[in-house]
């Protein structure tokens, strides 16, 4: 049975997915899924392996285009736009396996994520050198502040290849924040992270969320989901199965059936 998760009433909707489907020939990976993400919300998306949640995530991020349906950011239809174009609309994402440039320093990795710099144009470097220089200084200051925020400032000159898996997740969080997103898509931030760094990641996500930034979180770590997410969506077999609090979905018979084949 398919359901449509509309999101909480009242708050502004920043992300809207309407009847999204993704087909690969005869295979339907995502089947008529609808949900909204409200401003300031941390929304969890969970489901057993093969549920279609990663494909759904890629449709929202712009890595793939839906076969049908509509995806809107701040009311703007972005269904046919690339991931790069969606960043310009305030939609950023992290990856389950972080992808830093291993030979570049941490600060250069963060600086690469900045958007709409005057110095990106060759002519501007000649016509507005002072403006370009001022923007460069501001960008460096912002990158350093973000590295400090994720507790990596002491390593800012080190190449990204020296980082542990958990530190790479923190670096990726700094990189996505460099683009000033209004919405952040988090792809399994707990995967491969030790308990100590996981607490840091949870704390940093909470602090960013306090600033009004919304999150859509895919995660297998149910403890993390229950701590961060006020609302959780569950997918199974490409469809949206149910929604509710973490406690509600954990005890829903449909969820137990999807995960355990009926074994309680």
CSV table of C-alpha atoms in Angstrom, one decimal:
chain,number,residue,atom,x,y,z
A,1,UNK,CA,0.0,0.0,0.0
A,2,UNK,CA,1.5,3.3,-1.0
A,3,UNK,CA,1.2,6.4,1.1
A,4,UNK,CA,1.9,10.1,0.5
A,5,UNK,CA,3.9,11.8,3.2
A,6,UNK,CA,3.1,15.4,3.1
A,7,UNK,CA,5.2,16.6,6.0
A,8,UNK,CA,4.2,18.6,9.1
A,9,UNK,CA,1.5,21.2,8.5
A,10,UNK,CA,2.5,24.9,9.1
A,11,UNK,CA,6.2,25.2,8.4
A,12,UNK,CA,7.4,26.3,5.0
A,13,UNK,CA,8.1,23.5,2.6
A,14,UNK,CA,11.7,23.6,1.2
A,15,UNK,CA,11.7,20.3,-0.7
A,16,UNK,CA,8.8,18.6,-2.3
A,17,UNK,CA,8.8,15.2,-4.0
A,18,UNK,CA,5.5,14.5,-5.9
A,19,UNK,CA,4.7,11.1,-7.4
A,20,UNK,CA,8.4,10.4,-8.2
A,21,UNK,CA,9.2,7.1,-10.0
A,22,UNK,CA,12.4,5.7,-11.5
A,23,UNK,CA,12.3,2.8,-13.9
A,24,UNK,CA,15.1,0.8,-15.4
A,25,UNK,CA,13.4,-1.1,-18.2
A,26,UNK,CA,11.1,-3.5,-16.4
A,27,UNK,CA,12.5,-2.8,-13.0
A,28,UNK,CA,10.8,-0.1,-10.9
A,29,UNK,CA,13.3,1.2,-8.3
A,30,UNK,CA,11.1,4.0,-7.0
A,31,UNK,CA,7.4,3.7,-7.4
A,32,UNK,CA,5.2,6.8,-7.1
A,33,UNK,CA,6.8,8.3,-3.9
A,34,UNK,CA,5.6,11.7,-2.5
A,35,UNK,CA,6.8,13.6,0.6
A,36,UNK,CA,7.7,17.1,1.8
A,37,UNK,CA,10.6,18.4,3.8
A,38,UNK,CA,9.9,21.4,6.0
A,39,UNK,CA,12.2,24.3,6.8
A,40,UNK,CA,14.3,23.4,9.8
A,41,UNK,CA,13.3,19.7,9.8
A,42,UNK,CA,15.6,16.7,10.0
A,43,UNK,CA,13.8,14.0,8.1
A,44,UNK,CA,15.0,10.4,8.2
A,45,UNK,CA,14.6,8.0,5.2
A,46,UNK,CA,15.1,4.3,6.1
A,47,UNK,CA,14.4,0.9,4.7
A,48,UNK,CA,15.9,-2.5,4.2
A,49,UNK,CA,18.5,-3.1,1.5
A,50,UNK,CA,16.9,-2.8,-2.0
A,51,UNK,CA,14.1,-0.7,-0.7
A,52,UNK,CA,14.9,2.1,-3.3
A,53,UNK,CA,16.0,4.7,-0.8
A,54,UNK,CA,19.4,5.3,-2.4
A,55,UNK,CA,17.7,5.8,-5.8
A,56,UNK,CA,15.2,8.1,-4.2
A,57,UNK,CA,18.1,10.1,-2.7
A,58,UNK,CA,19.9,10.3,-6.0
A,59,UNK,CA,16.7,11.6,-7.6
A,60,UNK,CA,16.5,14.4,-5.0
A,61,UNK,CA,20.2,15.2,-5.3
A,62,UNK,CA,20.1,15.3,-9.1
A,63,UNK,CA,22.5,12.4,-9.7
A,64,UNK,CA,19.6,10.7,-11.6
A,65,UNK,CA,16.5,12.1,-13.2
A,66,UNK,CA,13.0,10.7,-12.4
A,67,UNK,CA,11.2,8.7,-15.1
A,68,UNK,CA,8.0,10.5,-13.9
A,69,UNK,CA,7.0,12.9,-11.2
A,70,UNK,CA,8.3,16.2,-9.9
A,71,UNK,CA,11.0,17.4,-7.5
A,72,UNK,CA,10.8,21.0,-6.3
A,73,UNK,CA,13.3,23.0,-4.2
A,74,UNK,CA,11.7,26.1,-2.7
A,75,UNK,CA,8.8,25.7,-5.1
A,76,UNK,CA,11.1,25.6,-8.2
A,77,UNK,CA,10.8,22.5,-10.3
A,78,UNK,CA,14.3,21.0,-10.5
A,79,UNK,CA,13.4,17.6,-11.9
A,80,UNK,CA,15.4,17.9,-15.0
A,81,UNK,CA,18.4,19.8,-13.5
A,82,UNK,CA,21.8,18.4,-12.7
A,83,UNK,CA,23.2,18.1,-9.2
A,84,UNK,CA,25.4,21.2,-9.9
A,85,UNK,CA,22.5,23.3,-10.8
A,86,UNK,CA,20.6,22.2,-7.6
A,87,UNK,CA,23.5,23.4,-5.5
A,88,UNK,CA,22.9,26.9,-6.8
A,89,UNK,CA,19.3,26.5,-5.5
A,90,UNK,CA,20.5,25.7,-2.0
A,91,UNK,CA,20.5,21.9,-2.2
A,92,UNK,CA,23.8,20.3,-1.0
A,93,UNK,CA,24.7,16.6,-0.4
A,94,UNK,CA,27.3,14.4,1.3
A,95,UNK,CA,28.2,10.9,0.2
A,96,UNK,CA,28.2,7.6,2.0
A,97,UNK,CA,31.9,7.2,0.9
A,98,UNK,CA,33.4,10.7,1.1
A,99,UNK,CA,35.2,12.0,-2.1
A,100,UNK,CA,37.8,14.5,-1.0
A,101,UNK,CA,40.7,15.3,-3.3
A,102,UNK,CA,43.3,13.2,-1.5
A,103,UNK,CA,46.4,15.2,-2.5
A,104,UNK,CA,44.9,18.6,-1.7
A,105,UNK,CA,45.0,20.2,1.8
A,106,UNK,CA,41.9,20.2,3.9
A,107,UNK,CA,41.4,24.0,3.4
A,108,UNK,CA,41.8,23.7,-0.3
A,109,UNK,CA,39.2,20.9,-0.4
A,110,UNK,CA,36.7,23.2,1.5
A,111,UNK,CA,37.5,26.2,-0.7
A,112,UNK,CA,36.7,24.2,-3.9
A,113,UNK,CA,33.0,24.1,-2.7
A,114,UNK,CA,32.5,27.9,-2.7
A,115,UNK,CA,29.9,29.3,-5.1
A,116,UNK,CA,29.6,32.3,-7.3
A,117,UNK,CA,33.0,33.8,-6.9
A,118,UNK,CA,33.9,36.9,-9.0
A,119,UNK,CA,37.4,35.5,-9.6
A,120,UNK,CA,36.0,32.6,-11.5
A,121,UNK,CA,35.8,34.9,-14.5
A,122,UNK,CA,39.1,35.7,-16.2
A,123,UNK,CA,38.0,39.3,-17.1
A,124,UNK,CA,36.9,40.0,-13.5
A,125,UNK,CA,40.5,39.4,-12.3
A,126,UNK,CA,41.6,42.3,-14.5
A,127,UNK,CA,38.7,44.7,-14.0
A,128,UNK,CA,37.9,44.1,-10.3
A,129,UNK,CA,41.2,42.9,-8.7
A,130,UNK,CA,40.3,44.4,-5.3
A,131,UNK,CA,36.9,42.8,-5.2
A,132,UNK,CA,38.4,39.4,-6.2
A,133,UNK,CA,41.1,39.7,-3.5
A,134,UNK,CA,38.5,40.6,-0.8
A,135,UNK,CA,36.3,37.6,-1.8
A,136,UNK,CA,39.4,35.3,-1.7
A,137,UNK,CA,40.2,36.5,1.9
A,138,UNK,CA,36.6,36.1,3.0
A,139,UNK,CA,36.5,32.6,1.5
A,140,UNK,CA,39.7,31.6,3.3
A,141,UNK,CA,38.3,32.9,6.6
A,142,UNK,CA,35.0,31.1,6.1
A,143,UNK,CA,36.8,27.8,5.2
A,144,UNK,CA,39.0,28.1,8.3
A,145,UNK,CA,35.9,28.8,10.5
A,146,UNK,CA,34.2,25.7,9.0
A,147,UNK,CA,37.3,23.5,9.6
A,148,UNK,CA,37.3,24.8,13.2
A,149,UNK,CA,33.6,24.0,13.5
A,150,UNK,CA,34.2,20.3,12.5
A,151,UNK,CA,37.3,20.1,14.8
A,152,UNK,CA,39.8,19.8,11.9
A,153,UNK,CA,41.5,23.2,12.0
A,154,UNK,CA,44.8,21.8,13.3
A,155,UNK,CA,45.0,19.7,10.1
A,156,UNK,CA,44.0,22.5,7.6
A,157,UNK,CA,47.4,22.3,5.7
A,158,UNK,CA,47.5,18.5,5.7
A,159,UNK,CA,46.4,16.5,2.6
A,160,UNK,CA,43.0,14.9,2.9
A,161,UNK,CA,44.5,11.5,2.4
A,162,UNK,CA,45.7,11.5,6.0
A,163,UNK,CA,42.2,11.6,7.4
A,164,UNK,CA,40.3,8.7,9.0
A,165,UNK,CA,36.9,7.7,7.7
A,166,UNK,CA,35.1,9.7,10.4
A,167,UNK,CA,37.3,12.7,9.8
A,168,UNK,CA,36.5,12.5,6.1
A,169,UNK,CA,32.8,12.7,7.0
A,170,UNK,CA,33.5,15.8,9.0
A,171,UNK,CA,35.5,17.3,6.1
A,172,UNK,CA,32.6,16.6,3.8
A,173,UNK,CA,30.2,18.3,6.2
A,174,UNK,CA,32.5,21.4,6.1
A,175,UNK,CA,32.6,21.3,2.3
A,176,UNK,CA,28.9,21.2,1.9
A,177,UNK,CA,28.4,24.0,4.3
A,178,UNK,CA,30.9,26.1,2.3
A,179,UNK,CA,28.2,26.4,-0.4
A,180,UNK,CA,25.6,27.9,2.1
A,181,UNK,CA,22.9,25.3,1.5
A,182,UNK,CA,19.4,25.6,2.8
A,183,UNK,CA,18.9,21.8,2.5
A,184,UNK,CA,21.5,19.1,3.1
A,185,UNK,CA,21.2,15.5,2.0
A,186,UNK,CA,23.1,13.2,4.2
A,187,UNK,CA,24.0,9.8,2.8
A,188,UNK,CA,24.7,7.4,5.7
A,189,UNK,CA,26.9,9.8,7.8
A,190,UNK,CA,27.4,7.1,10.5
A,191,UNK,CA,28.8,4.5,8.1
A,192,UNK,CA,32.4,3.5,8.9
A,193,UNK,CA,32.6,6.0,11.8
A,194,UNK,CA,33.8,5.2,15.3
A,195,UNK,CA,31.6,6.0,18.3
A,196,UNK,CA,33.6,9.0,19.4
A,197,UNK,CA,33.6,10.8,16.0
A,198,UNK,CA,29.9,9.8,15.5
A,199,UNK,CA,29.0,11.9,18.6
A,200,UNK,CA,30.9,14.8,17.0
A,201,UNK,CA,29.0,14.4,13.7
A,202,UNK,CA,25.6,14.2,15.5
A,203,UNK,CA,26.5,17.3,17.5
A,204,UNK,CA,27.6,19.2,14.4
A,205,UNK,CA,24.4,18.3,12.5
A,206,UNK,CA,22.3,19.4,15.5
A,207,UNK,CA,24.1,22.7,15.6
A,208,UNK,CA,23.7,23.3,11.9
A,209,UNK,CA,20.0,22.5,12.1
A,210,UNK,CA,19.6,25.1,14.9
A,211,UNK,CA,20.5,27.7,12.2
A,212,UNK,CA,17.3,26.7,10.3
A,213,UNK,CA,19.0,24.4,7.8
A,214,UNK,CA,16.9,21.3,6.8
A,215,UNK,CA,18.2,17.8,6.4
A,216,UNK,CA,17.2,14.6,4.6
A,217,UNK,CA,19.1,11.8,6.2
A,218,UNK,CA,19.5,8.2,4.9
A,219,UNK,CA,20.9,6.1,7.6
A,220,UNK,CA,21.0,2.4,8.9
A,221,UNK,CA,22.0,3.5,12.4
A,222,UNK,CA,18.6,3.6,14.0
A,223,UNK,CA,20.0,5.1,17.2
A,224,UNK,CA,21.3,8.1,15.2
A,225,UNK,CA,18.0,8.4,13.3
A,226,UNK,CA,16.0,8.4,16.6
A,227,UNK,CA,18.2,11.1,18.1
A,228,UNK,CA,18.2,13.4,15.1
A,229,UNK,CA,14.9,12.9,13.3
A,230,UNK,CA,11.6,14.1,14.4
A,231,UNK,CA,9.9,12.3,11.5
A,232,UNK,CA,11.0,9.1,9.7
A,233,UNK,CA,9.9,7.8,6.3
A,234,UNK,CA,10.2,4.0,5.6
A,235,UNK,CA,10.6,2.7,2.1
A,236,UNK,CA,10.2,-0.9,1.0
A,237,UNK,CA,10.1,-2.4,-2.5
A,238,UNK,CA,10.4,1.1,-4.0
A,239,UNK,CA,7.3,2.5,-2.3
A,240,UNK,CA,6.8,4.6,0.8
A,241,UNK,CA,5.5,2.2,3.4
A,242,UNK,CA,4.8,4.4,6.4
A,243,UNK,CA,5.9,7.5,8.3
A,244,UNK,CA,6.0,8.6,12.0
A,245,UNK,CA,8.4,9.1,14.8
A,246,UNK,CA,11.4,6.6,15.1
A,247,UNK,CA,9.5,4.8,17.9
A,248,UNK,CA,6.3,4.6,15.9
A,249,UNK,CA,8.0,3.1,12.8
A,250,UNK,CA,10.1,0.8,14.8
A,251,UNK,CA,7.0,-0.9,16.2
A,252,UNK,CA,4.9,-0.8,13.0
A,253,UNK,CA,4.0,-4.3,11.9
A,254,UNK,CA,4.6,-3.3,8.2
A,255,UNK,CA,8.1,-2.2,9.0
A,256,UNK,CA,8.9,-5.4,11.0
A,257,UNK,CA,7.6,-7.4,8.0
A,258,UNK,CA,9.7,-5.4,5.6
A,259,UNK,CA,12.9,-5.8,7.6
A,260,UNK,CA,12.5,-9.2,9.1
A,261,UNK,CA,10.0,-11.0,6.9
A,262,UNK,CA,7.4,-11.1,9.7
A,263,UNK,CA,9.8,-12.3,12.4
A,264,UNK,CA,9.3,-10.1,15.5
